[in-house]
mmCIF file of C-alpha atoms in Angstrom:
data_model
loop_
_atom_site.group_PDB
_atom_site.id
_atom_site.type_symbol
_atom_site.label_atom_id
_atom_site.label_comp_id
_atom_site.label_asym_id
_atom_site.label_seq_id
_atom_site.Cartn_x
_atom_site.Cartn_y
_atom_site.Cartn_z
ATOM 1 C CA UNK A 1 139.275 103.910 64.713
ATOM 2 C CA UNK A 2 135.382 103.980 63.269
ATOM 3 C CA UNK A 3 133.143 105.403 66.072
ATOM 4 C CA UNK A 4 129.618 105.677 65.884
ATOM 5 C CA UNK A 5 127.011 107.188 67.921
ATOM 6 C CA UNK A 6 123.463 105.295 67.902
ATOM 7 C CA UNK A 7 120.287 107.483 68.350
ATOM 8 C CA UNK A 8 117.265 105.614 69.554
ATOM 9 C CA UNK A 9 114.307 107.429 68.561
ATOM 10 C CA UNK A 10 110.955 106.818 69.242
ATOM 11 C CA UNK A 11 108.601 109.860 68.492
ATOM 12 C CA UNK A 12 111.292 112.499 68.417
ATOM 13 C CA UNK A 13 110.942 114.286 65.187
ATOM 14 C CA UNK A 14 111.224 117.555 67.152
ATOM 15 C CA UNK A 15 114.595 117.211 68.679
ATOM 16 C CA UNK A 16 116.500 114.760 66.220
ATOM 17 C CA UNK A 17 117.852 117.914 63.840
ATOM 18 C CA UNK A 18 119.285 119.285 67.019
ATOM 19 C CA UNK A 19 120.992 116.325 68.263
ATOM 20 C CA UNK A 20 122.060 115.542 64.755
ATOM 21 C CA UNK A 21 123.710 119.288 64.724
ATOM 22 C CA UNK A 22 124.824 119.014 67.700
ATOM 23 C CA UNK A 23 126.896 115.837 67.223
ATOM 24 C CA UNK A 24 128.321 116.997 63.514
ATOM 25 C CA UNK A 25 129.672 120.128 65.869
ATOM 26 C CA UNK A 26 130.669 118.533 68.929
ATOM 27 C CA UNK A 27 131.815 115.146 67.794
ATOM 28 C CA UNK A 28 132.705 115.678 64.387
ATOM 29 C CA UNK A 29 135.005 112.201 64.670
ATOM 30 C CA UNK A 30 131.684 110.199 64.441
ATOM 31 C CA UNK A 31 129.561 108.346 62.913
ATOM 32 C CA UNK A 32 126.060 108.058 63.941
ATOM 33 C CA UNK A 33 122.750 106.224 63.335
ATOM 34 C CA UNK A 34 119.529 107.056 63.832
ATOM 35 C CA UNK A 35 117.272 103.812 64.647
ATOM 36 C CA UNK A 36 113.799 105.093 64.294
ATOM 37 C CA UNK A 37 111.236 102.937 66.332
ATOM 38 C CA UNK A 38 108.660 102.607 64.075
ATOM 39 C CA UNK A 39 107.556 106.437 65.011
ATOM 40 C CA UNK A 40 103.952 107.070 64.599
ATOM 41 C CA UNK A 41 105.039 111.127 64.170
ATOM 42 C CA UNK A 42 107.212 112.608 61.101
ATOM 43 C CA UNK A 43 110.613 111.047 62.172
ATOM 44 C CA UNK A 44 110.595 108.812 59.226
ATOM 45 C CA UNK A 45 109.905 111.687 56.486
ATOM 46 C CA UNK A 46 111.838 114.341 58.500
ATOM 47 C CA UNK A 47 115.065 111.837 58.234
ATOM 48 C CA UNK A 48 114.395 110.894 54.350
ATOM 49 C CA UNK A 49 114.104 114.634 53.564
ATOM 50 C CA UNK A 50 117.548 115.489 55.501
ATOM 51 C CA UNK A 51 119.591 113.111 54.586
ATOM 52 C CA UNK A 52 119.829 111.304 57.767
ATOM 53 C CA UNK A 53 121.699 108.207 58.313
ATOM 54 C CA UNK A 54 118.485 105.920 59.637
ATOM 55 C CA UNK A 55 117.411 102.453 60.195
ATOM 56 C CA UNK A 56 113.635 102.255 60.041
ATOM 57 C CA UNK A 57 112.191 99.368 62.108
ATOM 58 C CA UNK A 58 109.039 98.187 60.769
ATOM 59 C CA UNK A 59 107.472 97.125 64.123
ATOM 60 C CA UNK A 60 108.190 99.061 67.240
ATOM 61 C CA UNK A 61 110.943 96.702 69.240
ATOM 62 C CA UNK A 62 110.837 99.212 72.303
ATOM 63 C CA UNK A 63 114.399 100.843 74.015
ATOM 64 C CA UNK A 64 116.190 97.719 74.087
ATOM 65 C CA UNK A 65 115.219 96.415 70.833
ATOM 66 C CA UNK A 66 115.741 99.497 69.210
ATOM 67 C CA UNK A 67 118.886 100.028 70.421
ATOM 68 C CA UNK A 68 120.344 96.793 69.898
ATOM 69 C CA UNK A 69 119.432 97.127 66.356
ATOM 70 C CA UNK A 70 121.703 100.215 66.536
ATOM 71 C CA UNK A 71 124.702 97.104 67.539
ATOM 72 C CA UNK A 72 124.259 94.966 65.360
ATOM 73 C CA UNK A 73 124.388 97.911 62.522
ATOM 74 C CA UNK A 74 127.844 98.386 64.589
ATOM 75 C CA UNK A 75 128.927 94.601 64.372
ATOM 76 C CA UNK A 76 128.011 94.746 60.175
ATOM 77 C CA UNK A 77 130.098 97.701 59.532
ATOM 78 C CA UNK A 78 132.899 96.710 61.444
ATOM 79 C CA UNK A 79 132.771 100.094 64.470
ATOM 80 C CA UNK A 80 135.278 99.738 66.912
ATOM 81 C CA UNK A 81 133.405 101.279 69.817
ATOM 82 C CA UNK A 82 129.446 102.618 69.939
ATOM 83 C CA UNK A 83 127.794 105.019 72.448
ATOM 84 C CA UNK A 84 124.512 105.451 72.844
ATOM 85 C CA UNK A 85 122.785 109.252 72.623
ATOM 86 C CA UNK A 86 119.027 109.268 73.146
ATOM 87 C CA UNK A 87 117.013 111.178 70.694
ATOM 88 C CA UNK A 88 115.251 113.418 73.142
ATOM 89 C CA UNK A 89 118.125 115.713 73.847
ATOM 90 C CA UNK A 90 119.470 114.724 77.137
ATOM 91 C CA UNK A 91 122.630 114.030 76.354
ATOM 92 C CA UNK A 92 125.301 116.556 75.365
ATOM 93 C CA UNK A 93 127.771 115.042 72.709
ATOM 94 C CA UNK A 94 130.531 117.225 73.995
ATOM 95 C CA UNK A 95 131.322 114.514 76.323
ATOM 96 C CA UNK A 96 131.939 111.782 73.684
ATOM 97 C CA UNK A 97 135.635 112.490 72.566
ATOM 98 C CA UNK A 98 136.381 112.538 76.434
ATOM 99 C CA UNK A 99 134.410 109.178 76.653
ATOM 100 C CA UNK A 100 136.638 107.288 73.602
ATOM 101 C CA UNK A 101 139.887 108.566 74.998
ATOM 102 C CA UNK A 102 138.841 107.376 78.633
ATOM 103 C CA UNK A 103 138.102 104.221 76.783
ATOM 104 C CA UNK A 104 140.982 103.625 75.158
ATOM 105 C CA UNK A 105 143.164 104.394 77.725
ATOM 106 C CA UNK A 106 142.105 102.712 80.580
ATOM 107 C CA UNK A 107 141.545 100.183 78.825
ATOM 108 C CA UNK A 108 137.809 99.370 79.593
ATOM 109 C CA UNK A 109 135.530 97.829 77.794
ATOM 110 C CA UNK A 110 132.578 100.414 78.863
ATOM 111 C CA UNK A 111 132.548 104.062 79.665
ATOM 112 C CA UNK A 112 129.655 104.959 81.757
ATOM 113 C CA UNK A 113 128.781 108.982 81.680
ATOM 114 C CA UNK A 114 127.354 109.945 85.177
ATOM 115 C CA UNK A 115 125.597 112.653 86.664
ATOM 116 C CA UNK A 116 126.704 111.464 90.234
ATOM 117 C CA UNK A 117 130.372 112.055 90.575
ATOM 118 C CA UNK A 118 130.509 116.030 90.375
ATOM 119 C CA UNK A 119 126.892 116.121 91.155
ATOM 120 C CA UNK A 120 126.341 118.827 88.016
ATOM 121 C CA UNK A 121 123.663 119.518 85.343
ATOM 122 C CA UNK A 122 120.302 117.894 85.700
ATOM 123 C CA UNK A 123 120.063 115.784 88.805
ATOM 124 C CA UNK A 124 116.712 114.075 88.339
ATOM 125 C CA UNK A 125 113.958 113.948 90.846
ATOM 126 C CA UNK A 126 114.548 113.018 94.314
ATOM 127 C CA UNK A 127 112.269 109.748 94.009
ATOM 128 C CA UNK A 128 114.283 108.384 90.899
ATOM 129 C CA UNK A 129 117.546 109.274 92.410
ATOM 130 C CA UNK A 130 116.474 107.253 95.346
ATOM 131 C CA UNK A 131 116.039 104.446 92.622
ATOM 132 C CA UNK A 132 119.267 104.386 91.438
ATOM 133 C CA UNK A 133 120.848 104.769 94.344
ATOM 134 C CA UNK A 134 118.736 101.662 95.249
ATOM 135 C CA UNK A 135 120.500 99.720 92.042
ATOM 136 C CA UNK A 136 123.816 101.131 92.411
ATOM 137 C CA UNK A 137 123.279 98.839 96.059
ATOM 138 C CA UNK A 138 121.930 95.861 94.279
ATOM 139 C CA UNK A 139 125.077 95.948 91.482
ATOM 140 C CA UNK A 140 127.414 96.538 94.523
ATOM 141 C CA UNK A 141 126.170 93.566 96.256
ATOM 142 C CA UNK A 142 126.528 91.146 93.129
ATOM 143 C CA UNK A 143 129.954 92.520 91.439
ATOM 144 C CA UNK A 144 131.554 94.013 94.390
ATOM 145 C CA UNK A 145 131.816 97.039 91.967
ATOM 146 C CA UNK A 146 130.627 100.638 92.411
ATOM 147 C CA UNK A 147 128.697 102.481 89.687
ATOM 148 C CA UNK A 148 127.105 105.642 90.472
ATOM 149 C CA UNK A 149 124.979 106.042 88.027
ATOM 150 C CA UNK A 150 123.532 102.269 86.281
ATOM 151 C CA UNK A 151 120.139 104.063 84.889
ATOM 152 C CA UNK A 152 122.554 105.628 82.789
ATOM 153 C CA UNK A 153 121.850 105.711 79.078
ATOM 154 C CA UNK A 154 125.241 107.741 77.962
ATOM 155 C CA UNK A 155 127.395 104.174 77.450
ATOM 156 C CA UNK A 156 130.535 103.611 75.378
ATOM 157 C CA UNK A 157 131.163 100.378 74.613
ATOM 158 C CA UNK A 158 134.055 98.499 72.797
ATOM 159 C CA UNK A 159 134.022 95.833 69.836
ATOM 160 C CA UNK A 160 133.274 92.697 72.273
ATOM 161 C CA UNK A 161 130.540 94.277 74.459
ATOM 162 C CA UNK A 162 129.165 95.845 70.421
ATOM 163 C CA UNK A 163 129.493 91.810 69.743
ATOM 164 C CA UNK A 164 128.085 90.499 73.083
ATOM 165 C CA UNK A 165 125.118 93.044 72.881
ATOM 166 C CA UNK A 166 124.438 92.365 69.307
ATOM 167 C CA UNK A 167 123.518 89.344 70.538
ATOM 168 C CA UNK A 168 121.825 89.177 74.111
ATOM 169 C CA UNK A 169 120.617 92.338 74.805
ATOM 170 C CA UNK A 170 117.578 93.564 77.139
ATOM 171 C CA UNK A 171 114.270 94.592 75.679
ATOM 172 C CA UNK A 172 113.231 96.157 78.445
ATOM 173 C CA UNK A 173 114.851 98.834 80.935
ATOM 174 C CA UNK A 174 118.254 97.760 79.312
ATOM 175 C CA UNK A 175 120.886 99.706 81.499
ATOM 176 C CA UNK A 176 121.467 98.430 84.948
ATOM 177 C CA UNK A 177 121.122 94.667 83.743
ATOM 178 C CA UNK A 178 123.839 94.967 80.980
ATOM 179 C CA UNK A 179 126.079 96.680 83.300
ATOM 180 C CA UNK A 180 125.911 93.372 85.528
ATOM 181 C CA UNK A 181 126.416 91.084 82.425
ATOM 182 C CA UNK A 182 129.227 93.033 81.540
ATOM 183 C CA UNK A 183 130.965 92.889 85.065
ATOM 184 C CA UNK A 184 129.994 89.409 85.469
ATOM 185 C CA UNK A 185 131.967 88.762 82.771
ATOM 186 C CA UNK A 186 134.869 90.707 84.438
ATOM 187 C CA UNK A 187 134.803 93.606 81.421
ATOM 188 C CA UNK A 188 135.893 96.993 82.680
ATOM 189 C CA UNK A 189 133.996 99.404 83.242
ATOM 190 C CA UNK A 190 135.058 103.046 83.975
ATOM 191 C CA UNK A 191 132.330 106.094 84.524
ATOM 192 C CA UNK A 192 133.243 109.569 83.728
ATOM 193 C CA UNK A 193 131.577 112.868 85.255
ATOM 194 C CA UNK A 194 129.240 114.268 82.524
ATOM 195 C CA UNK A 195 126.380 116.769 82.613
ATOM 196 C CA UNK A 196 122.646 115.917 81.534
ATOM 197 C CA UNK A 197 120.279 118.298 80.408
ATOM 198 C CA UNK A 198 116.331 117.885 81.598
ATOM 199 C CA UNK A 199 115.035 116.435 78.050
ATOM 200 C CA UNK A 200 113.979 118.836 75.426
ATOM 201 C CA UNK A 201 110.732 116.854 74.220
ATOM 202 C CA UNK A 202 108.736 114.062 74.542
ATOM 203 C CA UNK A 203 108.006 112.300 77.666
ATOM 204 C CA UNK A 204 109.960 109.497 79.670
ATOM 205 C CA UNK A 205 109.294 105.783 79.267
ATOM 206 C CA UNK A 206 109.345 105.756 82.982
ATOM 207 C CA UNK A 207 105.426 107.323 84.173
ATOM 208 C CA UNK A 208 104.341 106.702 87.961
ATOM 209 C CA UNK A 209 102.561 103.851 87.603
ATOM 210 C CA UNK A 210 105.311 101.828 85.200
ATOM 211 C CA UNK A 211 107.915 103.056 87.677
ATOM 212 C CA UNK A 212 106.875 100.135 90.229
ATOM 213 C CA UNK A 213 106.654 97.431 87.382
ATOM 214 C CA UNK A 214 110.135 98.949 86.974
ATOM 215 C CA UNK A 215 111.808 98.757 90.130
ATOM 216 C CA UNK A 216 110.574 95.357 90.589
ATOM 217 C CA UNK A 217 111.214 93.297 86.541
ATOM 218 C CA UNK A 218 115.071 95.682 87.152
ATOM 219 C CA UNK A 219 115.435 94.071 90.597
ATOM 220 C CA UNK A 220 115.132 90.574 89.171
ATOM 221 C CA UNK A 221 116.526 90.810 85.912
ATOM 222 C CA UNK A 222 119.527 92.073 88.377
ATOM 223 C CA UNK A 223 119.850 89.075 90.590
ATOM 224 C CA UNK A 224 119.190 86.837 87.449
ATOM 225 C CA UNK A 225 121.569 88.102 85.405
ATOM 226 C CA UNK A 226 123.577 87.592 88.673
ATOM 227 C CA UNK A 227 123.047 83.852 88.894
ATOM 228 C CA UNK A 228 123.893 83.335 85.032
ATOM 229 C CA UNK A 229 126.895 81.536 83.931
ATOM 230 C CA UNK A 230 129.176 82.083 81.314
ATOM 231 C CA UNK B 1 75.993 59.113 89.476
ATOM 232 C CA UNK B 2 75.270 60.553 85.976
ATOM 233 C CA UNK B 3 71.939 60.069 83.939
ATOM 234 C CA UNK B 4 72.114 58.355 80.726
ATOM 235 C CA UNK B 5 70.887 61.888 79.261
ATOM 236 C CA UNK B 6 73.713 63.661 80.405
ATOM 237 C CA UNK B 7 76.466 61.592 79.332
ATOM 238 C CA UNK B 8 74.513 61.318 75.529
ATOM 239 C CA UNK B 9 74.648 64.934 75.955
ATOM 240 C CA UNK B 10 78.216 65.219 76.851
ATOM 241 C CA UNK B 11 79.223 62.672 74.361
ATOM 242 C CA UNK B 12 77.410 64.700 71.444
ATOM 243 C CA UNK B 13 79.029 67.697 72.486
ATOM 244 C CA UNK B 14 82.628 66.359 72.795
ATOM 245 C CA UNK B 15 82.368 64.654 69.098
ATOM 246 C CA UNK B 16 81.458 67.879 67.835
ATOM 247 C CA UNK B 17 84.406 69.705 69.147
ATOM 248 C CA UNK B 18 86.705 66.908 68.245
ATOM 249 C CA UNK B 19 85.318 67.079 64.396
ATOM 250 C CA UNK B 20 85.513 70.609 65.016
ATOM 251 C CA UNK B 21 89.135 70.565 65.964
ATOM 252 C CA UNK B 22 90.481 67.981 62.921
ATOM 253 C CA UNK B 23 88.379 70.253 60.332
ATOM 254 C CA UNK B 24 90.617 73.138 61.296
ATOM 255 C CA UNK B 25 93.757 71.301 61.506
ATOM 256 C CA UNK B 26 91.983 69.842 58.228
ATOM 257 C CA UNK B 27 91.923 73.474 56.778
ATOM 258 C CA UNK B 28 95.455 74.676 58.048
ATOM 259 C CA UNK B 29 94.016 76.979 60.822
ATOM 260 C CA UNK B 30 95.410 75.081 63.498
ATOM 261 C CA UNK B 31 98.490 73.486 63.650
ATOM 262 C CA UNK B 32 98.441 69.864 64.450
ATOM 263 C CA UNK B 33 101.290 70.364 67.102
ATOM 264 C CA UNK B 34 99.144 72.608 69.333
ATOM 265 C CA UNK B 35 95.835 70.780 68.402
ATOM 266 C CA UNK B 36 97.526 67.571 69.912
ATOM 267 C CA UNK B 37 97.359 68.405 73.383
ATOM 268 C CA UNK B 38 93.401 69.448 72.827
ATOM 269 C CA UNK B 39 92.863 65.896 71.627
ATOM 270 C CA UNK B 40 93.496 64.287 74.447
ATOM 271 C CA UNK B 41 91.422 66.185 76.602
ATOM 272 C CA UNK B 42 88.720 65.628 73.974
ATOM 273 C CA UNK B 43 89.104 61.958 73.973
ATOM 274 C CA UNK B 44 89.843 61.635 77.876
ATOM 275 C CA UNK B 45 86.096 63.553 78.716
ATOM 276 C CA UNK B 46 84.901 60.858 75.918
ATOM 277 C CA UNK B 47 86.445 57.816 77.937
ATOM 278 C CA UNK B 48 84.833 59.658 81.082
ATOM 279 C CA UNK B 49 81.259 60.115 79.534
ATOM 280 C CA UNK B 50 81.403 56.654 78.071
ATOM 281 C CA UNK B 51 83.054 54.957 81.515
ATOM 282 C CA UNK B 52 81.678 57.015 83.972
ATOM 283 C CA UNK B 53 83.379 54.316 86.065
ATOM 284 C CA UNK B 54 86.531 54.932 85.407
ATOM 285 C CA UNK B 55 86.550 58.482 87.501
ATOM 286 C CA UNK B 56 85.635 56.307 90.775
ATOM 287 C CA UNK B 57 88.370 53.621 90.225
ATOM 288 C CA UNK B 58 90.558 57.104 89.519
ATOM 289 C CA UNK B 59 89.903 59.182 92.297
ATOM 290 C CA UNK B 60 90.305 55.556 94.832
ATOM 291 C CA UNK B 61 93.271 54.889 93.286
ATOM 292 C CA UNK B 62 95.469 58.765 94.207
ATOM 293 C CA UNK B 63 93.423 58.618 97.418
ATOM 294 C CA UNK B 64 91.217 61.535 96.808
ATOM 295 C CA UNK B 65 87.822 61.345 98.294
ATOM 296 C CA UNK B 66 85.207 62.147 95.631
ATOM 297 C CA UNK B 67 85.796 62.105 91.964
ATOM 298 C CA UNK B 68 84.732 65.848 91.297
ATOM 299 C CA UNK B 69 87.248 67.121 93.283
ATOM 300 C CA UNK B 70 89.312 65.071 91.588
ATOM 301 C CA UNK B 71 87.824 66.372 87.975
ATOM 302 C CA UNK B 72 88.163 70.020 89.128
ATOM 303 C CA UNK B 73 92.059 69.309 90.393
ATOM 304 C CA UNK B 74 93.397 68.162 86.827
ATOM 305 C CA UNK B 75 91.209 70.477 85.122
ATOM 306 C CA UNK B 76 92.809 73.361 86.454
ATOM 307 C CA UNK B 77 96.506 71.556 86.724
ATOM 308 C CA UNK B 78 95.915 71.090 83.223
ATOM 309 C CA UNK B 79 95.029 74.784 82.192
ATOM 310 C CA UNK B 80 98.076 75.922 83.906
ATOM 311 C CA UNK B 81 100.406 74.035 82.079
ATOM 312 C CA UNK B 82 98.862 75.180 78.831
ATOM 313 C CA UNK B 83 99.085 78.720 79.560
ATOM 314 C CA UNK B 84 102.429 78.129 80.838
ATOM 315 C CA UNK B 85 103.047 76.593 77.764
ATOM 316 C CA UNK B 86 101.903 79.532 75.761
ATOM 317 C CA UNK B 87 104.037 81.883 77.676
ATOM 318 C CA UNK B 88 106.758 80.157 76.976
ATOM 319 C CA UNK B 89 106.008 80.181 73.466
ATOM 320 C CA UNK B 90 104.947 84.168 73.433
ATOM 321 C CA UNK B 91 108.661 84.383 74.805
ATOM 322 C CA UNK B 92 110.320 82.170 71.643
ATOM 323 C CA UNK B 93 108.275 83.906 69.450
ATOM 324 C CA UNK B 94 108.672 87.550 70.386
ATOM 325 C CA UNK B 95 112.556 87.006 70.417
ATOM 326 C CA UNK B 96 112.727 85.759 66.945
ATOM 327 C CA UNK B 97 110.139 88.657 65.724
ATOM 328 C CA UNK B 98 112.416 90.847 67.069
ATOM 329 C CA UNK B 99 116.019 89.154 65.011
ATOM 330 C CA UNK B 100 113.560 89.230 62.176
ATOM 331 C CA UNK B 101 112.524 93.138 62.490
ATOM 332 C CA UNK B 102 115.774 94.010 63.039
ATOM 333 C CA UNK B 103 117.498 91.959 59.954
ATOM 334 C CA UNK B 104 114.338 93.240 57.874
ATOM 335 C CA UNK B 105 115.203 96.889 58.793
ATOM 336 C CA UNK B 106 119.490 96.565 57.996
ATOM 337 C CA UNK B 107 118.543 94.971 54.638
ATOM 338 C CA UNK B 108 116.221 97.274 53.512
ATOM 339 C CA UNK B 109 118.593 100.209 54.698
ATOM 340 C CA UNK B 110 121.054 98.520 52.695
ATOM 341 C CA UNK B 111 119.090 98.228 49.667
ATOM 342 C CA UNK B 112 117.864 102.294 49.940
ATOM 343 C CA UNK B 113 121.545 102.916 49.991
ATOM 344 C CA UNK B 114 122.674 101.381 46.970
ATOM 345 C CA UNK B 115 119.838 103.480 45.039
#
């Protein structure tokens, strides 16, 4: 079973040794990548001079882009299942070994960590959790499926959704759409309680003012990806 | 109705653009597929300036009142489906930028590995 871990990191030169420590400790059964998105700070020399495992983009391709890159890495080396772990620190790689086991047992081709089942660790601010409650609705509507927590960026996914994603991925705001093109396809998908931490570094794609360009290009991609046939 | 002065005017300054337009296509600046669509609004305003009748008979014949409006109406029709148009192609073009950046990236990881 190859596993590997892709780290999407844009700017994050100051917390990229931790997570990389952290997941050699925690997750020692694997492998990870490090798709740098065409920093502008040291991530590029920091990850020469360690050692790191890293795919350099030349132009910035933004979240989805970046991490896409990060599947189709997955697809050429033949992984069996990828998870993504954001560079900034958020996510605590602890959870992962639960996450594959969940995977492979239930059977489902995605393994959502959320911070909404036992309510612990970092619960975000009121507004965004109003958000996502607001998505979890929309999803609901479209796939007849509850997920508590689409915004999400702790995912495990198996060989076809590595393969499907590889392919047709979002560039922007990737996580709630994907979710609906993988129920739509009638994939299984299976969330797990897991504990975030408020990030470490850098600041969140997400500012005030892009949060209602947000809510609304989500909102549509939603019901799109909704109307799409396969 | 338009003054003899005007439409020489016009005329002049259409052929320039036109000549304009072929000596870039001429020079590989721009491509003859997007040029296209610029050449027939040049030569259209031509017929216009030349056949100034031609708007009248135009404008009586899809029942629209006076021939300016008429003008202004396909003018801005038109400039709408050329930026649509360009959208569209932004789209194309940003997706295969991004297969590109992203194949350009594995291979050259692949290629610092080997070292």
């Amino acid at each position: 079973m190859k596993k590997l871990i892709i780290i999407p990191a844009y700017n994050e030169a100051k917390n990229l040794e931790n997570v990389v420590k952290n997941i050699k400790e925690n997750a020692p059964s694997f492998d990870y990548v490090i798709i740098n998105d065409c920093s502008t700070d040291q991530t590029k020399e920091l990850c020469a001079q360690k050692g790191f495992n890293v795919v350099n983009l030349p132009v910035n391709l933004g979240i989805g882009g970046a991490v896409q890159t990060g599947y189709v890495y997955g697809v050429e080396n033949d992984y069996d299942l990828a998870v993504q772990v954001d560079g900034d620190g958020q996510h605590d790689p602890a959870f992962l070994e639960k996450m594959s086991v969940v995977l492979q047992e239930e059977k489902a081709e995605m393994v959502i960590g959320s911070r909404f089942i036992d309510n612990q660790g970092f619960q975000s601010t009121g507004m965004r959790r109003m958000g996502i409650k607001y998505f979890s609705g929309l999803i609901y509507l479209l796939t007849k499926k509850r997920v508590t927590d689409p915004t999400s960026g702790l995912r495990m996914i198996n060989k076809d959704i590595i393969r499907l994603f590889s392919k047709d991925y979002p560039k922007d705001y990737p996580e709630p759409e994907s979710i609906v093109a993988v129920l739509r396809r009638n994939k299984k998908i299976v969330e797990i309680p897991v504990e975030m931490k408020e990030r470490q570094g850098g600041v969140s794609s997400i500012s005030p003012k892009k949060s209602v360009y947000y809510m609304i290009k989500v909102s549509l991609a939603i019901l799109i990806e909704g109307i799409r046939k396969y | 109705m338009i003054t003899l002065k005007s439409q020489m005017i016009i005329i002049g300054l259409v052929l320039i653009t036109l000549i304009y337009f072929v000596n870039m296509v001429r020079k590989h600046q721009l491509d003859l597929r997007y040029a296209l669509s610029w050449f027939a609004v040049g030569v259209a305003i031509l017929l216009m300036a030349c056949f100034p009748g031609i708007m009248d008979w135009l404008a009586r014949l899809i029942g629209i009142a006076s021939p300016v409006n008429m003008l202004f109406f396909f003018g801005f029709v038109f400039t709408l489906i050329l930026v649509f148009v360009l959208t569209y192609s932004v789209s194309r073009m940003s997706n295969r930028i991004k297969v590109l950046t992203q194949e350009l990236a594995m291979l050259k990881k692949e290629m610092n590995d080997r070292k």
